[in-house]
Backbone as JSON, one array per atom type, in Angstrom:
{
  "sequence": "XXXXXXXXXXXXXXXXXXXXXXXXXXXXXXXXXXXXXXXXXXXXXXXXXXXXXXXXXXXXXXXXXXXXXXXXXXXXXXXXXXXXXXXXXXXXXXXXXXXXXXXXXXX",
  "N": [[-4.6, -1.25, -11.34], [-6.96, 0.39, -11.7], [-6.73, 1.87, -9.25], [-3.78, 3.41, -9.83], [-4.85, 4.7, -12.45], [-7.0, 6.39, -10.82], [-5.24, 7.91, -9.1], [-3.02, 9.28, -10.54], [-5.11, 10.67, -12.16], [-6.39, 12.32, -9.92], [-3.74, 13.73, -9.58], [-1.11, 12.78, -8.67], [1.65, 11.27, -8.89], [2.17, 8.13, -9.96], [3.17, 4.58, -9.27], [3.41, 1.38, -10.64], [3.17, -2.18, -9.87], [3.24, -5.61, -9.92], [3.09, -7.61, -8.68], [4.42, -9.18, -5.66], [6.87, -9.39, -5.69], [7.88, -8.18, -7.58], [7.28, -5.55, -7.01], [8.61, -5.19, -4.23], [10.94, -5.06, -5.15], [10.71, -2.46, -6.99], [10.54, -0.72, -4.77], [12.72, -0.99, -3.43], [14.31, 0.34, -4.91], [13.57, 2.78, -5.59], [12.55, 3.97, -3.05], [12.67, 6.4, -1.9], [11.99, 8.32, -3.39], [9.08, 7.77, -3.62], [6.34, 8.53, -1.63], [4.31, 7.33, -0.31], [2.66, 3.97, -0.14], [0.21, 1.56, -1.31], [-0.98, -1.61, -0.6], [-1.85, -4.48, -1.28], [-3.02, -7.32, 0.48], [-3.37, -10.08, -0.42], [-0.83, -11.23, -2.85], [0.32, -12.33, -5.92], [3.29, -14.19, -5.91], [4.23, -13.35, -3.33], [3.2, -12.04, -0.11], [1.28, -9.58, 1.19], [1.78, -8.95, 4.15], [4.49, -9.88, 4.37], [5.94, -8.82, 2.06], [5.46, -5.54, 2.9], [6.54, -6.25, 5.96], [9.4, -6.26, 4.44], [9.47, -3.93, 3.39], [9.7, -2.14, 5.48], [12.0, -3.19, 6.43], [13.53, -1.71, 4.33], [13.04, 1.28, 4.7], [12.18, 2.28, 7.99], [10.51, 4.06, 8.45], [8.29, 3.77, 6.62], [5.37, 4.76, 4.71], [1.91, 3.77, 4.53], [-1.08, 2.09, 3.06], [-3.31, -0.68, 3.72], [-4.74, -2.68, 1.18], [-7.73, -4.41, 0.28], [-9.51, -6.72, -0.76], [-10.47, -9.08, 0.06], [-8.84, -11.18, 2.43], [-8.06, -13.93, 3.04], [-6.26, -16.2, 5.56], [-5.08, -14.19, 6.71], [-4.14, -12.11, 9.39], [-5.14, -9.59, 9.64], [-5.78, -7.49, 12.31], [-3.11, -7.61, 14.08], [-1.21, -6.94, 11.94], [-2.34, -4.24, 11.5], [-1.71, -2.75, 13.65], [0.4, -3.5, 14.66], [1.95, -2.41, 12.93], [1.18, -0.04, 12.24], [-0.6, 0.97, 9.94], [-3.49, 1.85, 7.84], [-6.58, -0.02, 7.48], [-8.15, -0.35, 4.38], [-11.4, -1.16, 2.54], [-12.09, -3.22, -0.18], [-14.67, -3.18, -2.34], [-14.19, 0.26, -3.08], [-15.17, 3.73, -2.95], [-13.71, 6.32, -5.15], [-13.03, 8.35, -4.09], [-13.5, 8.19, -1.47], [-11.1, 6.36, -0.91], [-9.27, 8.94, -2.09], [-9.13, 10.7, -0.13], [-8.34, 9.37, 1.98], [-5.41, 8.72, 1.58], [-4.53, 11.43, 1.32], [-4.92, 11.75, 3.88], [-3.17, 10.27, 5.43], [-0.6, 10.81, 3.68], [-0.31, 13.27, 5.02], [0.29, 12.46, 7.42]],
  "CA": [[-4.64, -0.37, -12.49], [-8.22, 1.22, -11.59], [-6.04, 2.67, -8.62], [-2.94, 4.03, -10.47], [-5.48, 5.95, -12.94], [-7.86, 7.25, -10.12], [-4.78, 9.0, -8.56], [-2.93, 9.7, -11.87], [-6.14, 11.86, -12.7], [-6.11, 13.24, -9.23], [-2.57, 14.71, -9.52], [-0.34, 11.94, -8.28], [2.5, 10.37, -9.72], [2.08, 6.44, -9.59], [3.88, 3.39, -9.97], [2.23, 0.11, -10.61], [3.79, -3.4, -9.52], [1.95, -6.6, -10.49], [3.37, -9.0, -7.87], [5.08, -8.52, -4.28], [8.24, -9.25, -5.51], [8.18, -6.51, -8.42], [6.46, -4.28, -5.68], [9.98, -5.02, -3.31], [12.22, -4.67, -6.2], [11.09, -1.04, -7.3], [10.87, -0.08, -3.86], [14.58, -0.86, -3.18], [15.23, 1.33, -5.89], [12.69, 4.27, -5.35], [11.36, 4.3, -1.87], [13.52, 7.63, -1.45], [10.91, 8.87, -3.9], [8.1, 7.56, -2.53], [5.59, 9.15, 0.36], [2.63, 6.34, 0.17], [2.51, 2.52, -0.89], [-0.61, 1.0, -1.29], [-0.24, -2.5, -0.23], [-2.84, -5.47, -1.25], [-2.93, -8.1, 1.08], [-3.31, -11.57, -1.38], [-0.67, -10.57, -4.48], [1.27, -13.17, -6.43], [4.79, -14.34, -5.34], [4.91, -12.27, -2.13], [1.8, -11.4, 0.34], [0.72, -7.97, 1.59], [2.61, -8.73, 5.14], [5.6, -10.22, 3.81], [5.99, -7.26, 1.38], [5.51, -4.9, 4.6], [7.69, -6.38, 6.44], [10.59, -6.34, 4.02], [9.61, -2.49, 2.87], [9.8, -1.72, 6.57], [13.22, -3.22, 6.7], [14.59, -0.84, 3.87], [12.15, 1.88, 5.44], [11.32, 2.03, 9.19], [8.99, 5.21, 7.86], [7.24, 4.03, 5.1], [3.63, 5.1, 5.13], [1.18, 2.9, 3.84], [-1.91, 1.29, 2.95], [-3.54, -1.84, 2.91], [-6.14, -2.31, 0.46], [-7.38, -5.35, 0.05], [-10.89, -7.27, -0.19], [-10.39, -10.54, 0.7], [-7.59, -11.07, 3.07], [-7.7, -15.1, 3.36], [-5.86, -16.14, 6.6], [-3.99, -13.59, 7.2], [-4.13, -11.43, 10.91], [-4.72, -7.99, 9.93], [-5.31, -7.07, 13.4], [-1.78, -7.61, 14.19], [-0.52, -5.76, 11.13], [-2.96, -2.81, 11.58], [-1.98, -2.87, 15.05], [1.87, -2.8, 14.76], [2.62, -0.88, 12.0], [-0.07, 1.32, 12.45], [-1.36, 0.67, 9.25], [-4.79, 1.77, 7.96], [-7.23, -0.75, 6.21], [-9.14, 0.31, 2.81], [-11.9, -2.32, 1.87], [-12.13, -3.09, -1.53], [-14.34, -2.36, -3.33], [-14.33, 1.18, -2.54], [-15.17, 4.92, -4.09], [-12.33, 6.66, -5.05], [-12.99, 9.54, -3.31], [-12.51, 8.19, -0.28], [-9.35, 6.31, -1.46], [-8.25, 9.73, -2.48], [-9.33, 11.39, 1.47], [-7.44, 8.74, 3.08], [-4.25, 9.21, 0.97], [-4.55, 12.63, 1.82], [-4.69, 11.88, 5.62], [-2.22, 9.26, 5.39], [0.77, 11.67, 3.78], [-0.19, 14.46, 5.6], [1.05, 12.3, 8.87]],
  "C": [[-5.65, 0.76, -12.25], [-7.59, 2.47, -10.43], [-5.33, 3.78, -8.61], [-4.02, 5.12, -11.1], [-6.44, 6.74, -12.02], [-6.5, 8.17, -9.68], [-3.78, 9.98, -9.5], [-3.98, 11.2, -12.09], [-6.21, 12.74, -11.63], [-5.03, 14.4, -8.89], [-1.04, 13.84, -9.23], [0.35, 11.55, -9.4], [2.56, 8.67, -9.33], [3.13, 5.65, -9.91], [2.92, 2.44, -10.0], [3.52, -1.01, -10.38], [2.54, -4.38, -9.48], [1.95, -7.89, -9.3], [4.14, -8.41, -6.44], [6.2, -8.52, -4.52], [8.92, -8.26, -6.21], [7.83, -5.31, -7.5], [8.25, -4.22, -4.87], [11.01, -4.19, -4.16], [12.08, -3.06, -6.61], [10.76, -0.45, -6.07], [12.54, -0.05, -3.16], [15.07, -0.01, -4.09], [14.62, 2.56, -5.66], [12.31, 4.59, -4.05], [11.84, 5.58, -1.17], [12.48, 8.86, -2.14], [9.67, 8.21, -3.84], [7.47, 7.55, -1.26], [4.67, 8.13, 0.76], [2.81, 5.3, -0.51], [1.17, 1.98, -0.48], [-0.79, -0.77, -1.32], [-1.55, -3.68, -0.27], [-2.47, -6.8, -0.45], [-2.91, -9.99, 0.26], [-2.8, -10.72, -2.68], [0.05, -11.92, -5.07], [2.85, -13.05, -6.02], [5.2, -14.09, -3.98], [3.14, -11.79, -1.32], [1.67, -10.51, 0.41], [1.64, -8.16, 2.94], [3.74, -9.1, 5.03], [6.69, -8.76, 3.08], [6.18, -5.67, 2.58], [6.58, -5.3, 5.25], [9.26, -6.09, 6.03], [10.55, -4.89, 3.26], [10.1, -1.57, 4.42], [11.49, -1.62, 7.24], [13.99, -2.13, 6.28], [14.44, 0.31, 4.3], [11.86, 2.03, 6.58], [10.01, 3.34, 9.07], [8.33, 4.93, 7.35], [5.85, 4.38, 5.85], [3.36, 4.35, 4.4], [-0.23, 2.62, 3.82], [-2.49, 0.3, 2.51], [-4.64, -1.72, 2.3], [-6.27, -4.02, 0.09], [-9.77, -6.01, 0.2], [-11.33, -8.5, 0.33], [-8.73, -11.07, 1.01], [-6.93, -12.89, 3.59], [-7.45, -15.2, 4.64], [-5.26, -14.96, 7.08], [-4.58, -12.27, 8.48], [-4.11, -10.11, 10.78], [-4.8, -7.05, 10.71], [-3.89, -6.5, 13.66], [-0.96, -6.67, 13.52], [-0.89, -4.41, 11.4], [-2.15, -2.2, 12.69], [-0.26, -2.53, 15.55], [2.98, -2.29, 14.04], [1.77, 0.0, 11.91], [-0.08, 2.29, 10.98], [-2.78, 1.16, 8.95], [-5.44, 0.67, 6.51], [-8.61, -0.27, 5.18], [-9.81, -1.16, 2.16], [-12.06, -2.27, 0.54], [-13.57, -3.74, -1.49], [-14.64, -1.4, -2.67], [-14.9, 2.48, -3.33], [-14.25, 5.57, -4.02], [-12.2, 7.97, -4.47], [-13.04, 9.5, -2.13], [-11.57, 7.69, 0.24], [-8.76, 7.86, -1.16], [-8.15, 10.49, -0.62], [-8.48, 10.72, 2.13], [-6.36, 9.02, 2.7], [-3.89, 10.2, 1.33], [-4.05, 13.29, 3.06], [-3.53, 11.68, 5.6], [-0.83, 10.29, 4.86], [0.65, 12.88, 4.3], [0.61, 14.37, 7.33], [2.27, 12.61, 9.44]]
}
């Protein structure tokens, strides 16, 4: 939420998704209008690489980022590494959220 309104106020148009599987679901429907997904690594229903993986399927472009502050088991080497991925620790300031975003669809 704190996300959505930081870029909201910056100029952005947002979506919000509460779980990985609502996150899949309005990306199968929008990801034609969507340049950037922000991608938390521990979400309900669905992980952060799971989610990835299956945005990648409908997508081999998507851009992204993970954001995430506690990542449990999971190998984000690997992810960083072969989707070439960048990682955003949480907690962060949103101004350099908004710099990376910046980078990130300017690729």
């Amino acid at each position: 939420t704190l996300a959505c309104e930081t870029l909201t106020d910056a100029g952005y148009i947002t979506l919000a998704a509460y779980n990985g599987l609502e996150a899949l679901n309005l990306y199968k429907t929008e990801f034609k209008n969507i340049d950037l997904v922000l991608v938390d690594m521990l979400m309900p229903q669905m992980n952060g690489p799971e989610l990835l993986d299956k945005m990648f399927a409908i997508n081999p472009s998507l851009r992204a980022i993970i954001v995430s502050g506690f990542t449990g088991n999971l190998d984000l080497n690997e992810i960083i590494k072969s989707k070439k991925i960048p990682f955003f620790q949480k907690p962060y300031e949103e101004n350099n959220l908004l710099k990376l975003i910046e980078q990130s669809i300017k690729m």
